[in-house]
Structure formats: C-alpha cells, structure tokens
Coordinates of C-alpha atoms in Angstrom, one line a residue:
M2 CA 0.0 0.0 0.0
E3 CA 1.3 3.5 -0.9
E4 CA 2.3 5.6 2.0
K5 CA 0.0 8.5 2.6
S6 CA 1.4 11.9 1.6
L7 CA 0.5 15.4 2.6
R8 CA -2.5 16.8 0.8
P9 CA -3.9 20.3 0.5
P10 CA -5.7 21.3 3.8
I11 CA -9.5 21.7 3.6
V12 CA -10.4 24.9 5.3
S13 CA -14.0 25.9 6.2
V14 CA -14.7 29.6 6.5
L15 CA -17.4 30.4 9.1
G16 CA -19.0 33.5 10.6
H17 CA -21.9 35.8 10.9
V18 CA -23.6 37.3 7.9
D19 CA -21.8 40.3 6.4
H20 CA -18.7 39.8 8.6
G21 CA -16.5 39.6 5.5
K22 CA -16.0 35.9 4.9
T23 CA -16.2 36.0 1.1
T24 CA -14.2 39.3 0.9
L25 CA -11.5 37.6 3.0
L26 CA -11.3 34.7 0.5
D27 CA -11.3 37.2 -2.4
A28 CA -8.2 38.8 -0.9
I29 CA -6.5 35.4 -0.5
R30 CA -7.3 34.2 -4.0
K31 CA -7.3 37.7 -5.5
S32 CA -10.7 37.2 -7.2
D33 CA -13.9 39.1 -6.9
V34 CA -16.6 36.7 -5.8
A35 CA -18.2 39.0 -3.1
S36 CA -19.4 41.7 -5.5
H37 CA -21.3 39.1 -7.5
E38 CA -23.1 37.6 -4.5
A39 CA -26.8 38.5 -4.4
G40 CA -27.3 41.0 -1.7
G41 CA -23.6 40.6 -0.8
I42 CA -24.3 37.3 0.9
T43 CA -23.0 33.8 0.1
Q44 CA -26.0 31.7 -0.5
S45 CA -24.5 28.2 -1.2
I46 CA -21.3 26.5 -0.2
G47 CA -18.6 27.4 -2.6
A48 CA -15.5 25.1 -2.7
S49 CA -12.4 26.4 -4.4
Q50 CA -8.7 25.8 -4.4
I51 CA -5.9 28.4 -4.5
E52 CA -2.2 28.2 -5.0
T53 CA 0.0 30.0 -2.5
K54 CA 3.7 30.3 -2.0
Q55 CA 3.5 27.4 0.4
G56 CA 1.3 25.2 -1.7
K57 CA -2.4 24.6 -2.4
I58 CA -5.3 25.2 0.0
T59 CA -8.9 24.2 -0.5
F60 CA -11.4 26.6 0.9
I61 CA -15.1 26.1 1.7
D62 CA -17.0 29.3 2.0
T63 CA -20.2 28.7 3.9
P64 CA -23.2 31.1 4.1
G65 CA -23.6 33.3 7.2
H66 CA -27.3 34.0 7.0
A67 CA -29.3 32.4 9.8
I68 CA -31.2 30.0 7.6
F69 CA -28.2 28.2 6.2
S70 CA -27.2 26.4 9.4
G71 CA -27.2 23.0 7.7
M72 CA -24.7 24.2 5.2
R73 CA -22.4 25.6 7.9
E74 CA -22.5 22.3 9.8
R75 CA -21.6 20.3 6.7
G76 CA -18.7 22.7 6.1
V77 CA -17.3 22.1 9.6
K78 CA -17.6 18.3 9.3
L79 CA -15.7 18.3 6.0
A80 CA -12.9 20.6 7.1
D81 CA -9.5 19.9 8.6
I82 CA -9.4 23.4 10.0
A83 CA -11.8 26.3 10.2
L84 CA -11.5 30.0 10.0
L85 CA -13.9 31.7 12.4
V86 CA -14.4 35.2 10.9
V87 CA -15.4 37.9 13.4
A88 CA -16.0 41.5 12.4
S89 CA -14.1 43.6 14.9
D90 CA -16.9 46.3 14.9
D91 CA -19.7 43.8 15.6
G92 CA -18.0 41.2 17.7
V93 CA -19.8 38.0 18.5
M94 CA -23.2 37.6 16.8
P95 CA -25.8 34.8 16.5
Q96 CA -24.1 32.9 13.7
T97 CA -20.7 33.3 15.4
E98 CA -22.1 31.5 18.4
E99 CA -23.7 28.8 16.2
A100 CA -20.4 28.3 14.4
L101 CA -18.6 28.0 17.7
S102 CA -21.0 25.3 18.8
Y103 CA -20.3 23.3 15.6
L104 CA -16.6 23.7 16.0
K105 CA -16.6 22.5 19.6
N106 CA -18.9 19.6 19.0
S107 CA -16.8 18.4 16.1
K108 CA -13.5 19.2 17.8
T109 CA -12.4 20.9 14.6
P110 CA -9.4 23.2 15.3
F111 CA -9.8 26.8 14.2
I112 CA -8.2 30.2 13.7
V113 CA -10.1 33.3 14.7
V114 CA -9.8 35.9 11.9
F115 CA -10.7 39.5 12.9
T116 CA -12.0 41.5 9.9
K117 CA -13.0 45.2 9.3
T118 CA -10.2 46.4 11.6
D119 CA -9.8 49.5 9.5
L120 CA -13.2 50.8 10.5
P121 CA -13.4 53.6 13.2
S122 CA -15.9 51.5 15.2
S123 CA -13.4 48.5 15.3
N124 CA -12.8 47.2 18.8
I125 CA -10.7 44.0 18.7
E126 CA -10.2 43.9 22.5
K127 CA -14.0 43.9 23.0
A128 CA -14.4 41.1 20.4
K129 CA -11.7 39.0 22.1
T130 CA -13.3 39.5 25.5
Q131 CA -16.7 38.3 24.1
L132 CA -15.0 35.2 22.7
E133 CA -13.2 34.5 25.9
E134 CA -16.5 34.6 27.7
R135 CA -17.5 31.8 25.4
E136 CA -14.4 29.8 26.3
V137 CA -12.2 30.7 23.4
F138 CA -8.8 31.5 24.9
F139 CA -6.2 33.1 22.7
E140 CA -2.5 32.5 22.4
G141 CA -0.6 35.0 24.5
R142 CA -3.6 35.3 26.9
G143 CA -3.5 32.0 28.6
G144 CA -4.9 29.9 25.8
D145 CA -3.9 28.1 22.6
T146 CA -6.4 29.5 20.0
P147 CA -4.5 31.4 17.2
F148 CA -5.8 34.6 15.8
V149 CA -5.0 36.9 12.9
V150 CA -6.0 40.6 12.5
T151 CA -6.8 41.4 8.9
S152 CA -7.9 44.4 6.7
V153 CA -8.8 44.2 3.0
K154 CA -10.3 47.5 2.3
K155 CA -9.3 49.9 -0.5
G156 CA -6.9 47.5 -2.0
I157 CA -4.7 47.4 1.0
L158 CA -4.2 43.8 2.3
S159 CA -3.1 43.4 5.9
G160 CA -2.7 40.1 7.7
I161 CA -3.4 37.9 4.6
D162 CA 0.1 36.5 4.2
E163 CA 0.3 35.8 8.0
L164 CA -3.1 33.9 7.8
V165 CA -1.9 31.7 4.9
E166 CA 1.3 30.9 6.7
M167 CA -0.6 30.0 9.8
I168 CA -2.9 27.6 7.8
Y169 CA 0.1 25.8 6.3
L170 CA 1.9 25.6 9.6
F171 CA -1.1 23.9 11.1
S172 CA -1.3 21.5 8.1
E173 CA 2.4 20.5 8.6
V174 CA 2.2 20.1 12.3
N175 CA -0.9 18.0 12.1
E176 CA 0.3 16.0 9.1
I177 CA -2.9 16.3 7.0
K178 CA -2.5 13.4 4.6
G179 CA -4.4 11.7 1.8
E180 CA -3.7 8.4 0.1
S181 CA -4.0 8.6 -3.7
A182 CA -3.8 4.8 -4.1
G183 CA -6.4 4.2 -1.5
E184 CA -10.2 3.9 -1.7
L185 CA -12.1 6.9 -3.0
N186 CA -13.6 9.0 -0.2
G187 CA -15.2 12.4 -0.7
V188 CA -18.2 14.5 0.3
V189 CA -21.0 16.0 -1.7
V190 CA -20.8 19.8 -1.1
E191 CA -23.6 21.1 -3.3
T192 CA -25.8 20.1 -6.3
N193 CA -27.3 22.2 -9.0
K194 CA -28.4 22.1 -12.7
D195 CA -27.4 24.0 -15.8
N196 CA -27.6 23.3 -19.5
R197 CA -25.1 20.4 -19.1
G198 CA -27.4 18.6 -16.7
I199 CA -27.0 17.8 -13.0
L200 CA -23.8 19.1 -11.5
V201 CA -22.5 17.7 -8.2
S202 CA -19.8 19.6 -6.3
I203 CA -17.5 17.5 -4.2
V204 CA -14.3 17.5 -2.2
V205 CA -12.1 14.4 -2.3
K206 CA -10.5 13.5 1.0
S207 CA -8.6 10.4 -0.2
G208 CA -8.3 8.3 -3.3
V209 CA -8.6 9.7 -6.8
L210 CA -11.8 10.3 -8.8
R211 CA -11.5 9.8 -12.5
V212 CA -13.6 10.3 -15.6
G213 CA -15.4 7.0 -16.5
Q214 CA -15.4 5.8 -12.9
E215 CA -18.5 4.2 -11.4
I216 CA -19.4 5.9 -8.1
I217 CA -22.1 6.2 -5.5
A218 CA -22.6 9.7 -4.0
G219 CA -25.1 10.7 -1.4
G220 CA -27.1 7.4 -2.1
V221 CA -27.2 7.8 -5.9
R222 CA -25.1 5.7 -8.3
S223 CA -23.6 7.2 -11.5
K224 CA -20.9 7.0 -14.0
V225 CA -18.6 10.0 -14.2
R226 CA -19.0 11.5 -17.6
G227 CA -17.1 14.7 -16.9
L228 CA -15.1 16.5 -14.2
F229 CA -14.4 20.2 -13.8
D230 CA -12.2 22.1 -11.3
S231 CA -13.4 25.1 -9.3
T232 CA -12.7 27.5 -12.2
N233 CA -15.0 25.3 -14.5
K234 CA -12.1 24.0 -16.5
S235 CA -12.4 20.4 -17.7
I236 CA -10.1 17.9 -15.9
K237 CA -9.5 14.2 -16.0
E238 CA -9.2 13.5 -12.3
I239 CA -9.7 15.0 -8.8
L240 CA -6.9 14.3 -6.3
P241 CA -7.0 14.2 -2.5
G242 CA -7.9 17.6 -0.9
Q243 CA -9.1 18.9 -4.2
P244 CA -12.6 20.3 -5.0
G245 CA -14.4 19.6 -8.2
V246 CA -17.6 19.1 -10.1
I247 CA -19.0 15.8 -11.4
L248 CA -21.2 15.6 -14.5
G249 CA -23.1 12.4 -15.2
F250 CA -25.8 12.0 -12.5
T251 CA -29.4 11.5 -13.7
E252 CA -30.9 12.2 -10.2
L253 CA -29.8 14.5 -7.4
P254 CA -27.5 12.9 -4.7
E255 CA -28.0 14.0 -1.1
V256 CA -26.0 17.0 -0.1
G257 CA -23.5 16.1 2.6
G258 CA -23.5 12.5 1.4
V259 CA -20.3 10.4 1.1
V260 CA -18.7 9.8 -2.3
L261 CA -17.4 6.2 -2.8
E262 CA -16.6 3.8 -5.6
S263 CA -19.8 1.9 -6.5
S264 CA -18.1 -1.4 -5.6
S265 CA -18.0 -0.3 -2.0
K266 CA -20.6 -1.9 0.3
V267 CA -22.9 1.1 0.5
Q268 CA -26.7 0.7 0.7
K269 CA -28.5 3.1 -1.6
E270 CA -30.7 5.6 0.2
S271 CA -33.8 7.1 -1.4
V272 CA -33.8 10.9 -1.5
S273 CA -37.1 12.6 -2.0
F274 CA -37.8 16.3 -2.2
S275 CA -41.6 15.8 -2.6
D276 CA -44.5 15.6 -0.3
K277 CA -47.3 15.8 -2.9
N278 CA -49.8 13.9 -0.8
Q279 CA -49.6 16.3 2.2
E280 CA -52.9 18.0 2.9
V281 CA -53.2 21.8 3.3
G282 CA -55.3 22.7 6.4
E283 CA -57.2 25.7 7.5
G284 CA -55.0 28.8 7.5
E285 CA -52.1 27.1 5.7
I286 CA -50.7 28.1 2.3
A287 CA -49.5 25.7 -0.3
F288 CA -46.2 26.3 -2.2
V289 CA -44.1 24.7 -4.9
L290 CA -40.4 25.5 -4.3
K291 CA -37.8 25.6 -7.0
A292 CA -34.1 26.5 -6.4
R293 CA -30.8 26.3 -8.2
T294 CA -29.1 24.1 -5.5
A295 CA -30.2 21.4 -3.1
G296 CA -28.6 23.2 -0.2
S297 CA -30.8 26.3 -0.8
L298 CA -33.9 24.1 -1.0
E299 CA -33.0 22.5 2.4
A300 CA -32.3 25.9 4.0
I301 CA -35.4 27.6 2.7
K302 CA -37.7 24.7 3.7
A303 CA -36.3 24.6 7.2
S304 CA -36.9 28.3 7.6
L305 CA -40.4 28.7 6.3
P306 CA -43.2 29.3 8.8
K307 CA -45.2 26.2 9.8
V308 CA -48.3 27.3 7.9
A309 CA -46.3 27.5 4.7
I310 CA -46.7 24.0 3.3
V311 CA -44.2 22.9 0.6
L312 CA -46.0 20.3 -1.5
H313 CA -43.2 19.8 -3.9
S314 CA -39.6 21.1 -4.1
S315 CA -36.9 20.4 -6.7
V316 CA -33.6 21.7 -8.1
G317 CA -33.6 23.3 -11.5
D318 CA -35.7 25.6 -13.7
V319 CA -39.5 25.8 -13.5
T320 CA -41.1 23.3 -15.8
E321 CA -44.6 22.9 -17.4
S322 CA -45.3 20.0 -15.0
D323 CA -44.5 22.3 -12.1
I324 CA -47.2 24.7 -13.4
F325 CA -49.8 21.9 -13.8
F326 CA -49.1 20.5 -10.4
A327 CA -49.3 23.9 -8.7
K328 CA -52.6 24.5 -10.4
S329 CA -54.0 21.1 -9.2
V330 CA -53.2 21.9 -5.6
S331 CA -53.8 25.7 -5.7
A332 CA -50.2 26.5 -4.9
R333 CA -47.9 29.4 -5.6
I334 CA -44.5 28.7 -7.0
L335 CA -41.5 30.2 -5.2
V336 CA -38.4 30.4 -7.3
F337 CA -34.9 31.0 -5.8
E338 CA -32.1 31.6 -8.3
S339 CA -33.7 29.3 -10.9
K340 CA -34.9 30.4 -14.3
V341 CA -38.5 30.7 -15.7
S342 CA -38.6 30.6 -19.5
G343 CA -41.0 32.8 -21.4
S344 CA -43.1 29.8 -22.5
V345 CA -43.5 28.5 -18.9
K346 CA -44.4 32.0 -17.7
K347 CA -47.0 32.3 -20.4
L348 CA -48.4 28.9 -19.4
A349 CA -48.5 30.0 -15.7
D350 CA -50.5 33.1 -16.7
T351 CA -52.9 31.0 -18.7
E352 CA -53.4 28.5 -15.9
G353 CA -53.7 31.2 -13.2
V354 CA -50.6 30.1 -11.4
K355 CA -48.6 32.7 -9.5
I356 CA -44.8 32.6 -9.8
E357 CA -42.6 34.7 -7.5
T358 CA -38.8 34.8 -8.2
F359 CA -36.1 35.8 -5.8
R360 CA -32.3 36.1 -5.7
I361 CA -32.0 36.9 -2.0
V362 CA -33.3 34.4 0.5
Y363 CA -34.6 36.8 3.2
E364 CA -36.7 38.6 0.5
L365 CA -38.3 35.2 -0.2
L366 CA -39.0 34.6 3.5
T367 CA -40.3 38.2 4.0
Y368 CA -42.7 37.7 1.0
V369 CA -44.0 34.4 2.5
T370 CA -44.5 36.0 5.9
D371 CA -46.3 39.0 4.5
L372 CA -48.5 36.7 2.4
I373 CA -49.5 34.7 5.5
E374 CA -50.3 37.9 7.4
S375 CA -52.4 39.3 4.7
G376 CA -54.1 36.1 3.6
Q377 CA -53.5 34.1 0.4
E378 CA -55.1 35.3 -2.8
V379 CA -56.1 32.6 -5.2
I380 CA -56.9 33.4 -8.8
K381 CA -60.5 32.4 -9.6
G382 CA -60.8 33.7 -13.1
K383 CA -59.2 35.8 -15.9
A384 CA -60.5 37.8 -18.9
E385 CA -58.4 39.4 -21.6
V386 CA -59.6 42.7 -23.1
L387 CA -59.9 42.2 -26.9
N388 CA -61.8 45.4 -27.8
V389 CA -62.8 48.7 -26.3
F390 CA -66.0 50.5 -27.5
P391 CA -68.4 53.2 -26.1
F392 CA -71.9 52.6 -24.8
N393 CA -74.2 55.2 -23.2
N394 CA -71.3 57.5 -22.2
K395 CA -69.4 54.5 -20.7
K396 CA -66.6 52.3 -22.1
V397 CA -67.3 48.6 -22.6
A398 CA -64.5 46.0 -22.4
G399 CA -65.0 43.3 -25.0
C400 CA -63.4 40.3 -23.3
R401 CA -62.6 36.7 -23.7
I402 CA -62.5 34.5 -20.6
V403 CA -59.1 32.7 -20.5
M404 CA -59.5 30.8 -17.2
G405 CA -62.0 30.1 -14.5
E406 CA -65.1 32.3 -14.5
I407 CA -66.0 36.0 -14.3
K408 CA -69.3 36.9 -12.5
R409 CA -71.4 40.0 -12.5
G410 CA -71.1 42.0 -9.2
E411 CA -67.7 40.7 -8.2
E412 CA -64.6 42.8 -7.8
L413 CA -61.7 42.4 -10.3
I414 CA -58.1 43.6 -10.6
L415 CA -57.3 45.4 -13.8
M416 CA -53.7 44.3 -14.8
R417 CA -51.5 45.8 -17.5
G418 CA -48.4 43.6 -18.1
E419 CA -47.0 43.0 -14.6
G420 CA -48.5 46.1 -13.1
E421 CA -51.9 46.7 -11.4
V422 CA -54.0 49.5 -12.9
G423 CA -56.6 49.4 -10.2
K424 CA -59.6 47.6 -8.7
V425 CA -63.0 47.6 -10.3
K426 CA -66.5 46.1 -9.8
V427 CA -68.5 44.4 -12.6
I428 CA -71.9 46.1 -13.0
S429 CA -73.0 44.6 -16.3
M430 CA -72.2 41.6 -18.5
R431 CA -73.7 41.0 -21.9
K432 CA -73.3 38.2 -24.5
Q433 CA -74.5 39.4 -27.8
K434 CA -77.7 41.2 -26.7
N435 CA -78.4 39.1 -23.6
D436 CA -77.6 40.0 -20.0
I437 CA -75.6 37.2 -18.4
E438 CA -74.6 36.5 -14.8
K439 CA -71.2 34.9 -15.6
A440 CA -68.9 33.8 -18.4
L441 CA -66.8 30.7 -18.6
P442 CA -63.5 29.9 -20.4
G443 CA -63.6 30.5 -24.2
E444 CA -66.7 32.7 -24.0
E445 CA -66.7 36.3 -25.2
C446 CA -68.8 39.0 -23.6
G447 CA -69.0 42.8 -23.0
I448 CA -68.2 43.9 -19.5
I449 CA -69.0 47.3 -17.9
F450 CA -67.3 48.1 -14.6
V451 CA -66.9 50.9 -12.1
P452 CA -64.9 53.0 -11.7
N453 CA -64.5 53.5 -15.4
L454 CA -60.7 53.2 -15.5
D455 CA -58.6 53.9 -18.6
F456 CA -58.3 50.3 -19.8
E457 CA -57.0 49.2 -23.2
V458 CA -56.7 46.2 -25.5
G459 CA -54.4 43.6 -24.0
D460 CA -55.3 44.4 -20.4
V461 CA -56.4 41.5 -18.2
L462 CA -59.2 41.4 -15.6
V463 CA -58.4 39.1 -12.7
S464 CA -60.8 37.7 -10.2
V465 CA -59.2 36.7 -6.9
V466 CA -60.4 35.3 -3.6
K467 CA -58.6 35.2 -0.3
K468 CA -58.1 31.7 1.1

C-alpha cells in the first residue's frame, strides 16, 4: 500500500452574515466573488482551491445568513481546520455562536480571523473578550487558539500572508494526509443544474476520482461523464484535498453524502424532495419551491413558517409539469435563483398560477411572511380585453374568458403587463344582446365596470379570492 502523503488542507470559512468571509477569500485568491453575490451574501457552499507560495489550499465558503445552518454544519464536518471570521466592529453575533457550537462539538481546530479592523468602530479587544466569555482562549492570553488581524479595504491587504502561513503551519504540524492509491472517499458539497445537466460539487479527502469511474454519491449511483475544477475547467481527475464538479448524474444525490466507488458496500438511500400527498389545512398556504441548488432548498424549507406547506420542491428551472401540479393543488411557485422561461411563464399566466422569483433568501422569507399575514389570494378567473367600445357614455370592455369564471357583481383587478392599474366592480355583463350572470373559459362578452378606469386592449381582468 502506498504511504500517505501530505495533501492540501481543507479549510472551512465560518462566521456571521456580512462579517467579511467571502471578501477575505477574495483577498486570498485575488478574485472578486463577493461583489457578485446576491445582496452581498454567500447563499451556497462554494468550494475552491488556491495556489499560495507554500502550496495549495482548498477553501469552503459557507453562508452566514441564519437559515443556512445546515450548510455551515456540513462545512465544519468536512474541514481539517476552520477560520472563524469575526468583524471587529460587531463582535460575537448569533451565527458566530452557532459556528462555535459546531466547532466545539466536532472538535475541529480553528483560527479566529478579525476583519474590518480599518473601521473607526473597530474594537478588537472587546471582540476578544466576548469570545473568551465563550471559552475561546487566545495565544498570549493563557490559551492556545491562534488569531489573525486582517484588513482588506481599499486594495490594502493586511494580515493575509500571515493567515496563509498559519494555515500551512497547522497543516504540517498535524500532518494532514491523503492516500492517492487508497479507496475513494469524498463528500458532496452542493448540487445544481445547468444546460449540461445535474452538477455535483464534491471535495475528495482520499483516493482519486477519474472520468469514467462508477461511483455512488449521497445514495445515488452514477458513471462520471465529466469532471471540472473550481474554475469550471475540464479535468481528468480529482486528487485528495481537491474540490471539483461531477457531470453524469441522472438524479440528485443527497448534499452532505459520502462519495465512494460503486463497488463499495454502501446501501443506496432514497432521497425525495416531494410531499405531494400532504394535505393543506385551515389557515395554511401551499407552495411549490424551486431552487438552483439542493442546499438552498434545504435551508429555505427549514426556515419557512409552519403554515407554509411545501407540497413539492426540486432543483432546476421551473417546468410545465410544475405549473400543472401547482394549479392542481392551488399552490404558488416560489423560485430561488432558478430560471423561468417565457413559455413557462405564459403557461402559468394562462393557468392562473402565480410565480414569484427571488435572488436573496430573506426577501423570499419576507414575502411568505407578508402573504401569510395578509391572507393568500387565489386566482378564480381571468378575462383578456380584446376590444374597447363606447356605450351610453361608458366604455365597454370586449373580453374573452381565458380561465376560471367572471361573474357580475364581483370585484376584479385590472392588470396591464406585470402592473396593477386598479380595482373595479362588474356592474353589467352581456353576451350578444343578452344580459348574463357569468362567463366561462372561451366565452366572449362585454363587461362594464366601475370606476371607469382607462383600460385598453391587452389588459387583463383578474378575479381573486382570499383563502
């Protein structure tokens, strides 16, 4: 058997939201990821490898927002060492304490990295005292926890070289090793989809993953059709301590699952993101949830209020089947970082299914909370304005019913594109020369409503009820 050799250390970066984790990594790898994060917040685990003077380091950047606790815990379990990032102006915050709990429970060694030390409100001593109150004792103050003071503002990097040296010193002292000739062992970091298909991000801890290999990852078997490094460059193999992306899966493996050779004695686990048979009770609201990554699905579902019932959730773009399912259960579709094509959006409009898209997770949660507090609106009917003509000093809307039904006497919302023109009440409906009480899909009729808003051809009248 080949003797194990030193491999790149796997370093998890933890800390409270907006404490500068991604910006710190930008400074180390001299990239610009932070400015491209929606709302400036990392919303999925990002694994990347950098080359330093001392050698390679694999970093795992975990989200700081409260709802992503599952991702942070996985990041800790995977890491050889962690960086606990603490903003010197804020000090210890809720996710700082949560990260400390994970680190202590897993016995993962860590370095405290103080950031934002260039700010006038910076108070490193106060932050240290807060950590010591939580049993984090620093070198030089009676303890053995190392720390680094950094600043990365205005292009001036301070403390970065010292931090990299400290990581490598730890790696050498603790002899972090991986065996290339041994059995494959890795961890699924994240999953998502693009035009190539399902993409599975992993970090290999030992063994080598190669193109063409049969593997089982997170309970799902697959043949590796392609491999990519953290810069999206095609590669032939992933070595110990290296992150990468696998192409070839036909179903999503479980995030956090182990990656092994398929010959290994591993029992396949079934992973389901659906609960389509769940009933929606009084005061509850049904949703279909779509997200770009499995980790985001997990985090959002765990953070939704109890009365928000997710009947189906899946990774990828919104599909026609999502629309038809949502319609069948009177659910809204919440979309986080996934795409909605024009044809799918048109189908949703026709079927009366509401789609709400988000790029920032707390905006999604705020929307759901506001919806619950105000009561859910369900579309009962839609009519498209085909003609506008005068009648007895009033304007008549010549309409075709495109879904549900429209009734005389009910209140409607007049929509123009995505915007609301106003609310109206139907006072008259006529089909040819006959007064009618209601109109059904495919039927055409003339509608008079008050107030006599300035409507035009192409506008849509929408009937909604609160559930």
